[in-house]
mmCIF file of C-alpha atoms and ligand atoms in Angstrom:
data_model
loop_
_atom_site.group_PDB
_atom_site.id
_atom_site.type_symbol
_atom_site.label_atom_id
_atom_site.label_comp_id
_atom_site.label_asym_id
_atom_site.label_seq_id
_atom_site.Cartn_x
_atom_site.Cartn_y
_atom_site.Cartn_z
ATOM 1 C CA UNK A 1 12.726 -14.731 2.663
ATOM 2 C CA UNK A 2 9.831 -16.005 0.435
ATOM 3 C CA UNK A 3 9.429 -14.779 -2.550
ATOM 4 C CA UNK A 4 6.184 -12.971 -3.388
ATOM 5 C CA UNK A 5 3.998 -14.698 -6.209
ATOM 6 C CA UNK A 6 1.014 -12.413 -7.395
ATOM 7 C CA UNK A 7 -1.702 -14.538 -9.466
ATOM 8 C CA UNK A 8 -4.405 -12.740 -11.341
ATOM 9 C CA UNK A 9 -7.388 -14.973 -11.393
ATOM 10 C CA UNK A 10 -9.456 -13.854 -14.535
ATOM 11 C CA UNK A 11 -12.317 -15.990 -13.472
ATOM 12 C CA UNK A 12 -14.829 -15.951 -16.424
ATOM 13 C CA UNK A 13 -13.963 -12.723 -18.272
ATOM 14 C CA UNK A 14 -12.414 -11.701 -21.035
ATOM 15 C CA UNK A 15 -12.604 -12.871 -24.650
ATOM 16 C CA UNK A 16 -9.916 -14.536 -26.302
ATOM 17 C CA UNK A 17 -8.853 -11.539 -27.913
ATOM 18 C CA UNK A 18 -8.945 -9.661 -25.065
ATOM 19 C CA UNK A 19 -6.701 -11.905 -23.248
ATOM 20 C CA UNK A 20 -3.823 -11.948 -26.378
ATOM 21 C CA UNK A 21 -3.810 -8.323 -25.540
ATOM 22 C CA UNK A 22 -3.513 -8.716 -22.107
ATOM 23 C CA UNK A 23 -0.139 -10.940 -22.461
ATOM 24 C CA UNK A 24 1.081 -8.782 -25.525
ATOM 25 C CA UNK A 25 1.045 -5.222 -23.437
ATOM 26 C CA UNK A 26 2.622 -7.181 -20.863
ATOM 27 C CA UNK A 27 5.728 -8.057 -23.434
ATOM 28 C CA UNK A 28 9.402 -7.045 -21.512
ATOM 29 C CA UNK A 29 7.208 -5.818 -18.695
ATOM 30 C CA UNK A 30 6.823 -8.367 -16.751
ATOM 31 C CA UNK A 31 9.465 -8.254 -13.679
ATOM 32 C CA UNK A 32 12.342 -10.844 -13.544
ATOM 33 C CA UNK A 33 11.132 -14.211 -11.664
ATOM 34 C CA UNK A 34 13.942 -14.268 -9.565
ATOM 35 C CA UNK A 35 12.106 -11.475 -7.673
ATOM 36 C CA UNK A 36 8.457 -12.476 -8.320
ATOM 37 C CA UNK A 37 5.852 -14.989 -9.221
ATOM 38 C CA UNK A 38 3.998 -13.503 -11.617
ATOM 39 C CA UNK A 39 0.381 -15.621 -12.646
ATOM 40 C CA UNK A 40 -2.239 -15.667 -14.679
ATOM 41 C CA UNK A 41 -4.958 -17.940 -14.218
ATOM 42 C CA UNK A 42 -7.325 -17.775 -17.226
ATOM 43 C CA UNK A 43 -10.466 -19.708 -18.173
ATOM 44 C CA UNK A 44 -9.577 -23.227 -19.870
ATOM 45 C CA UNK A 45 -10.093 -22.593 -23.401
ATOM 46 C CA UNK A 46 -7.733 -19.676 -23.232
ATOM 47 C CA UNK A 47 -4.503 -21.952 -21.464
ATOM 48 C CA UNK A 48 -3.462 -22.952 -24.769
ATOM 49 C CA UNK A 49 -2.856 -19.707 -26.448
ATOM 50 C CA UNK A 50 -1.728 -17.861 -23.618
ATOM 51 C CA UNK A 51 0.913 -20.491 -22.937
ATOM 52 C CA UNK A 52 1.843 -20.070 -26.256
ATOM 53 C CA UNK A 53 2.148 -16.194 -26.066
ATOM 54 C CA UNK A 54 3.836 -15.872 -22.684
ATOM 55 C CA UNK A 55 6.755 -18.123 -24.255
ATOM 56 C CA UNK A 56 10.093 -16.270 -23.576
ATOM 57 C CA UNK A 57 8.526 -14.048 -20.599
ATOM 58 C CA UNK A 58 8.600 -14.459 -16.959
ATOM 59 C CA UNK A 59 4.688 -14.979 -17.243
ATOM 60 C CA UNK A 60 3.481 -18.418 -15.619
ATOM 61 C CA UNK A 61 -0.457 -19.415 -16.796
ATOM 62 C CA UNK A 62 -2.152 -21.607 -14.647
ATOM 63 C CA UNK A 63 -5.919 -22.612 -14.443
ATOM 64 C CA UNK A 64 -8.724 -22.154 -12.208
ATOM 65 C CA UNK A 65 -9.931 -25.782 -11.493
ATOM 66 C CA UNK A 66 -9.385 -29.436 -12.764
ATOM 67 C CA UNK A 67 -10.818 -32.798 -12.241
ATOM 68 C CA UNK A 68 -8.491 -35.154 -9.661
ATOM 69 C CA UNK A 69 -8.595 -37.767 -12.667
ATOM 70 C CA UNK A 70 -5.999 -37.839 -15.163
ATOM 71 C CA UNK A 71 -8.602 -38.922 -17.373
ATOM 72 C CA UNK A 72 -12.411 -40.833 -18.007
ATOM 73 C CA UNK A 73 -16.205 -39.868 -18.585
ATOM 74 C CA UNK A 74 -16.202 -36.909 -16.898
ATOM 75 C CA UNK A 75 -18.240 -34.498 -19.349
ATOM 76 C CA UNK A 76 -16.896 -31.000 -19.328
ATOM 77 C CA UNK A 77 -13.983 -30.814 -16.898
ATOM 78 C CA UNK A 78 -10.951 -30.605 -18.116
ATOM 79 C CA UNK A 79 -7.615 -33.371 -15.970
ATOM 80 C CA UNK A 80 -4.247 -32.440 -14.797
ATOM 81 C CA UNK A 81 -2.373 -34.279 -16.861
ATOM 82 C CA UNK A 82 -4.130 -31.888 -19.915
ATOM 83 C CA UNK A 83 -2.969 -29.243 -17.919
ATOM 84 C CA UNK A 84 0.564 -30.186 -17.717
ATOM 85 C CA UNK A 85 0.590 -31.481 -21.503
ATOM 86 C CA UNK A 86 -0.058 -27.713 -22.466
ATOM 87 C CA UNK A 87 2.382 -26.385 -20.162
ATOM 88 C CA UNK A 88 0.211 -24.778 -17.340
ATOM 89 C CA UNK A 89 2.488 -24.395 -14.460
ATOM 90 C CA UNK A 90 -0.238 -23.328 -11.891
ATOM 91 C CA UNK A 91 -4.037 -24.264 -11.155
ATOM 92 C CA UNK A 92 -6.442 -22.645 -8.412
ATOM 93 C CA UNK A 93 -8.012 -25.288 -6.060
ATOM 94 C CA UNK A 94 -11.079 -24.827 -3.393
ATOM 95 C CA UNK A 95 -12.093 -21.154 -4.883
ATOM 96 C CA UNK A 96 -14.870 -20.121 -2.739
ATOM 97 C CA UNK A 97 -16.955 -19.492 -5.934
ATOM 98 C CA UNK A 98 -16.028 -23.259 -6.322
ATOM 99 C CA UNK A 99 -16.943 -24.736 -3.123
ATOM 100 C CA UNK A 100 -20.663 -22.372 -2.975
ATOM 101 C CA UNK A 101 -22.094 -22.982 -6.694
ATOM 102 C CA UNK A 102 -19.857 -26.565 -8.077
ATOM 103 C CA UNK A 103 -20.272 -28.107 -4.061
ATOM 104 C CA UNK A 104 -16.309 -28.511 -4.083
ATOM 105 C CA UNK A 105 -15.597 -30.149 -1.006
ATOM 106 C CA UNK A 106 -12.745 -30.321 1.019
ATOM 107 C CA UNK A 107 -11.674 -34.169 0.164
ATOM 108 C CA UNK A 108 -12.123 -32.970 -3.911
ATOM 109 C CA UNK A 109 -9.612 -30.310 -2.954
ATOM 110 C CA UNK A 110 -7.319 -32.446 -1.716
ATOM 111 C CA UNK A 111 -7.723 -35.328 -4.028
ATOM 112 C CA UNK A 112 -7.214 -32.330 -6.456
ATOM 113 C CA UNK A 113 -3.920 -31.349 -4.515
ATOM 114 C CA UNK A 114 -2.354 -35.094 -4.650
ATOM 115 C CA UNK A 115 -3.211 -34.955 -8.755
ATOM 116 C CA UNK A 116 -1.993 -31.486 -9.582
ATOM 117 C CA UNK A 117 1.745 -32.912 -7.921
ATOM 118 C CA UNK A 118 1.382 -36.428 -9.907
ATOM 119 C CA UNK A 119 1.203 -33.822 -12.967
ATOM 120 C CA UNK A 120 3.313 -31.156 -11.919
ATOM 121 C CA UNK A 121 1.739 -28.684 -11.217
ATOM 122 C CA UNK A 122 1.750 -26.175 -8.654
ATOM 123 C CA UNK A 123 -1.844 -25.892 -6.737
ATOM 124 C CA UNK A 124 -3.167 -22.374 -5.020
ATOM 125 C CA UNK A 125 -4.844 -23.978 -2.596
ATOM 126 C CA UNK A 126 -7.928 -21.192 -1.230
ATOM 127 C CA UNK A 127 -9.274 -20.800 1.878
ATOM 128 C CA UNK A 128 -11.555 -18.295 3.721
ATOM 129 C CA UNK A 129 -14.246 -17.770 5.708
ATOM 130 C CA UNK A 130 -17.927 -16.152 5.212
ATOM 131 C CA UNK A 131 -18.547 -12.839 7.197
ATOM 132 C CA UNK A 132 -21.088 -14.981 9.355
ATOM 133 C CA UNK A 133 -18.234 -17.661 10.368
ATOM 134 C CA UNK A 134 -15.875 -14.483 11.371
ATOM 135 C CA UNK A 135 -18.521 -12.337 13.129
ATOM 136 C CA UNK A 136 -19.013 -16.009 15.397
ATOM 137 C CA UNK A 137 -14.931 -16.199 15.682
ATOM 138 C CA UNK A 138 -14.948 -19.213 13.899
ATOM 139 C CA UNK A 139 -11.948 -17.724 11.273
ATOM 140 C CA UNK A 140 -8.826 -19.194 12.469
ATOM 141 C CA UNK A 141 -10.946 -22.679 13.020
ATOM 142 C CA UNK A 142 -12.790 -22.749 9.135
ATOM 143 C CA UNK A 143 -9.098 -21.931 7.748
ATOM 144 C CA UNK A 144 -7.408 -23.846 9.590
ATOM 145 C CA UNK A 145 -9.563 -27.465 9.032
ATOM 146 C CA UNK A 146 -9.466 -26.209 5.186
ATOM 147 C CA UNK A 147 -6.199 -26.280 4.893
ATOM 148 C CA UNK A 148 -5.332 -29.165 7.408
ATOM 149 C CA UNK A 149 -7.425 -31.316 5.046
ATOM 150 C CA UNK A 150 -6.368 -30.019 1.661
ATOM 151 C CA UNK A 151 -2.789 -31.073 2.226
ATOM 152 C CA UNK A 152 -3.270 -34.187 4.031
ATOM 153 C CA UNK A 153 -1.054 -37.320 1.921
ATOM 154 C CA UNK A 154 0.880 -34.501 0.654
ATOM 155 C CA UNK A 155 4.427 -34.879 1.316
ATOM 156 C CA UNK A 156 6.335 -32.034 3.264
ATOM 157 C CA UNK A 157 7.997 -31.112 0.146
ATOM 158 C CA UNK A 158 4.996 -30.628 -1.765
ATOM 159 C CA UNK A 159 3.526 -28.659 1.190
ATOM 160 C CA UNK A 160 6.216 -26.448 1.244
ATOM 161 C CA UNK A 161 6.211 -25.861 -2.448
ATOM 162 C CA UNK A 162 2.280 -25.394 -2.753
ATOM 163 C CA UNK A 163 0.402 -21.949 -2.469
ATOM 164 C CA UNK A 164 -2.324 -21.034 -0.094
ATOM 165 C CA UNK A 165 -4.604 -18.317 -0.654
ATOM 166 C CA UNK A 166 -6.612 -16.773 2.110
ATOM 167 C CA UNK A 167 -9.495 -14.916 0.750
ATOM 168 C CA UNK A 168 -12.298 -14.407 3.160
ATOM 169 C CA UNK A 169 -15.324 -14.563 1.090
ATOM 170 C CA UNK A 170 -16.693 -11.327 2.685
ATOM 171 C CA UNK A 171 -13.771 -9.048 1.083
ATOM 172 C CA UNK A 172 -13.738 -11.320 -2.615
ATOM 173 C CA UNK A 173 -15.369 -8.528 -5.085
ATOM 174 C CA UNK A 174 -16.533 -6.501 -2.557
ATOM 175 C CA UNK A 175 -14.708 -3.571 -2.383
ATOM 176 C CA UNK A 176 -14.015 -4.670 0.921
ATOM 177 C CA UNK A 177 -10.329 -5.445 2.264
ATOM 178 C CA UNK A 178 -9.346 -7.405 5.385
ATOM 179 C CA UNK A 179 -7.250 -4.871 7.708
ATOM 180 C CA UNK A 180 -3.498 -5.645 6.414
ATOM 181 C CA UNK A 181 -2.983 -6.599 10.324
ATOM 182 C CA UNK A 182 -5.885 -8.817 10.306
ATOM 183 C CA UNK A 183 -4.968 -10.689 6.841
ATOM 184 C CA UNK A 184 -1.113 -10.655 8.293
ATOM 185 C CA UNK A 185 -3.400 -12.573 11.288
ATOM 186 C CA UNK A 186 -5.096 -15.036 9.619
ATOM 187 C CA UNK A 187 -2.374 -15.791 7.212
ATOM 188 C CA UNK A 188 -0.136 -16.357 10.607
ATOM 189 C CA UNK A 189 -2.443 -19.113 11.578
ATOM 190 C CA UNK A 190 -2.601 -20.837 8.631
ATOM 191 C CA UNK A 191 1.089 -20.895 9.239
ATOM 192 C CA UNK A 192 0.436 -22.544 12.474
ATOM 193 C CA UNK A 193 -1.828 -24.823 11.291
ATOM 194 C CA UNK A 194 0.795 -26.116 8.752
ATOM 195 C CA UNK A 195 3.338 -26.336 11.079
ATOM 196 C CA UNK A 196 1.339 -28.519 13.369
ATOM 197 C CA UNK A 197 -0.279 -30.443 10.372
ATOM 198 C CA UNK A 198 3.359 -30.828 8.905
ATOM 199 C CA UNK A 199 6.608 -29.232 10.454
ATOM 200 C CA UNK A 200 7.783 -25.679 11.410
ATOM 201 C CA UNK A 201 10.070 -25.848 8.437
ATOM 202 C CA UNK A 202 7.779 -26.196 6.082
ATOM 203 C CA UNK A 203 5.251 -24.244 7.872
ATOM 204 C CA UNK A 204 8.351 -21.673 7.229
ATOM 205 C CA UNK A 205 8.865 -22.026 3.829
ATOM 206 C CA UNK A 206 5.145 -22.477 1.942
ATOM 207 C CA UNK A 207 3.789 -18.986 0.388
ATOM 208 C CA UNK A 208 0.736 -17.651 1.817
ATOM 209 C CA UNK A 209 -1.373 -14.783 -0.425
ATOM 210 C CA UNK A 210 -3.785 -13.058 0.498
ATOM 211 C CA UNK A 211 -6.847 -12.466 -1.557
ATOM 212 C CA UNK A 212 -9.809 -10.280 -1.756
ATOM 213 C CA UNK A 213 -10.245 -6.842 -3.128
ATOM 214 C CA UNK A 214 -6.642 -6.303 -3.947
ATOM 215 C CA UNK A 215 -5.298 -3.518 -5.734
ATOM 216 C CA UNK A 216 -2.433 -1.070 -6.847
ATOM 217 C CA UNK A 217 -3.685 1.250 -3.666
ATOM 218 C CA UNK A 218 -3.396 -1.884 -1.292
ATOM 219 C CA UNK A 219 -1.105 -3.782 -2.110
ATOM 220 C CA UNK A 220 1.775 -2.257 -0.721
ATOM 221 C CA UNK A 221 0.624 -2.458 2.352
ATOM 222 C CA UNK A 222 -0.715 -6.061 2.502
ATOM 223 C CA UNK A 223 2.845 -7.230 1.258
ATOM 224 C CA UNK A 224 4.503 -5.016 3.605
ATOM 225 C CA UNK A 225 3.196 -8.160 6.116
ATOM 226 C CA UNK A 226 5.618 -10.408 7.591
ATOM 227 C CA UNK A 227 2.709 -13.438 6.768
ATOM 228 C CA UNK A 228 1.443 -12.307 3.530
ATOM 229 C CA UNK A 229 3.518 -13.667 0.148
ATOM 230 C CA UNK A 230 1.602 -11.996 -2.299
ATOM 231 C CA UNK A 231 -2.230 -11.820 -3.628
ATOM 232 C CA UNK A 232 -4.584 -13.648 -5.442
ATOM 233 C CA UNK A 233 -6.137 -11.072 -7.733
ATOM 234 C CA UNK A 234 -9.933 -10.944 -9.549
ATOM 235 C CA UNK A 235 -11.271 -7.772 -10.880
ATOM 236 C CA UNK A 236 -7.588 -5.576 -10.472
ATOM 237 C CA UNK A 237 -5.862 -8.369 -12.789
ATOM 238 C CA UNK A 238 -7.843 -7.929 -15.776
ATOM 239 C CA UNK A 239 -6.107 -4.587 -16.606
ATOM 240 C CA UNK A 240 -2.855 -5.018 -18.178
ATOM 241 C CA UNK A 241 -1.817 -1.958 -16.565
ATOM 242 C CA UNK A 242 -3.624 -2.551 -13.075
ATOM 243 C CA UNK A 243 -1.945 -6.130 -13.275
ATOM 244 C CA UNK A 244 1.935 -4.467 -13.762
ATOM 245 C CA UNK A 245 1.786 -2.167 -10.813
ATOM 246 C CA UNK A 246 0.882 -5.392 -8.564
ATOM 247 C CA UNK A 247 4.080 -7.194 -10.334
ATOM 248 C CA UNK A 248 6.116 -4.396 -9.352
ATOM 249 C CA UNK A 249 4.505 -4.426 -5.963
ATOM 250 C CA UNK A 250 5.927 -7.969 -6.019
ATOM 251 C CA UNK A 251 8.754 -7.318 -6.913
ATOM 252 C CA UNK A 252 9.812 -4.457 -4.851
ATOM 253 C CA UNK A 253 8.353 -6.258 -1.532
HETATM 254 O O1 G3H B 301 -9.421 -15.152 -6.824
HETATM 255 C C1 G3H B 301 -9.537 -13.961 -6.557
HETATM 256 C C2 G3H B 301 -10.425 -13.510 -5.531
HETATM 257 O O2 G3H B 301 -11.656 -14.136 -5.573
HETATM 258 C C3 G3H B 301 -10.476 -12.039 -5.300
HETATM 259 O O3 G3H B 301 -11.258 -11.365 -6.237
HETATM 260 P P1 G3H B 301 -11.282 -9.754 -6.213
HETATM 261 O O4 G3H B 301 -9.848 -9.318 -6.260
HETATM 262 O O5 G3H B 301 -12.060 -9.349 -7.402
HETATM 263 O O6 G3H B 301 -11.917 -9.368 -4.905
#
């Protein structure tokens, strides 16, 4: 069995004060990791503190995005191995809200894949399609080349250790939630598509969340699906309270 991993992704919210209180109402909460992954991925200039205040918890921070260079003139983004230095464990690659406004592109999300193992890190690799590409039945085919070309030059190990996230774009913010038995679908062909790109075993063994819309009134039943792994949460993770009841969701799946 895989074992869930539920990542809140904060996206630009919060002030830093806001986000000590987040990790300090969290304190002896925060279900052992030996039954879940529990994430928070928090705008840059918060990593460093909330690294420093999850210490001694079973909290993991990771970031939203990073350059595929370990370093250079790159004004403004922030490199892997900076990541890693702090202690980030985690970092989101190919958000949608990536790939529509900063023109992320598949071959940035992989190069970004290959870097974030170099510095050990663990990407959450997103994919998903826009309500246009599903209402053409284009789904399975738009997840499938996203994530057949975000892992390519990745060994099988690092495959099977890396996180997917399907969030079609339709259902991110939305208020909108895939059908559990149509995110248990899609997330069963990404599966496929792994196993063809890679092998059945790791195909097997890599994590697959689903994102969009998630919350302590859904999430039962989304992990209740033999496909899904756990969620990638925006708007339900920014309540420390909101953000506990999906851990124990986690945990209890
Ligand atoms: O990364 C998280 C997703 O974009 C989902 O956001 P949401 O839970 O606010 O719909």
């Amino acid at each position: 069995m895989r074992k869930p991993i539920i990542a809140g992704n904060w996206k630009m919210y919060k002030k830093l004060s806001e986000a000590s209180q987040f990790v300090e109402a969290l304190k002896n909460k925060v279900p052992s990791a030996e039954k879940v992954d529990a994430v928070i991925c928090a705008p840059s200039i918060f990593l460093t503190s909330l690294v420093e205040a999850a210490k001694g918890t079973d909290l993991a921070i990771g970031a939203q995005n990073m350059h595929f260079e370990v370093e250079g003139a790159y004004t403004g983004e922030v490199s892997p191995s900076q990541l890693s230095d702090i202690d980030v464990q985690y970092v989101v690659l190919g958000h949608s809200e990536r790939r529509e406004y900063f023109n992320e592109t598949d071959e940035a999300v992989n190069k970004k894949a290959i870097a974030a193992f170099e510095n050990g890190l663990t990407p959450i690799i997103c994919c998903g399609e826009t309500l246009e590409e599903r209402e053409a039945g284009q789904t399975v085919a738009k997840v499938s080349s996203q994530i057949t070309a975000a892992i390519k030059g990745l060994t099988p190990e690092q495959v099977a250790t890396s996180v997917i996230a399907y969030e079609p774009i339709w259902a991110i913010g939305t208020g909108k939630t895939a059908t559990a038995a149509d995110a248990n679908e899609t997330c069963g062909e990404i599966r496929s598509a792994i196993a063809q790109a890679v092998n059945e075993e790791v195909a097997q063994a890599v994590r697959i969340q689903y994102g969009g819309s998630v919350k302590p009134a859904n999430v039962v039943e989304l992990l209740s699906m033999e496909q899904i792994d756990g969620a990638l949460v925006g708007g339900a993770s920014l309540d420390a309270e909101s953000y506990l009841q999906l851990l124990e969701a986690g945990a209890n799946a």
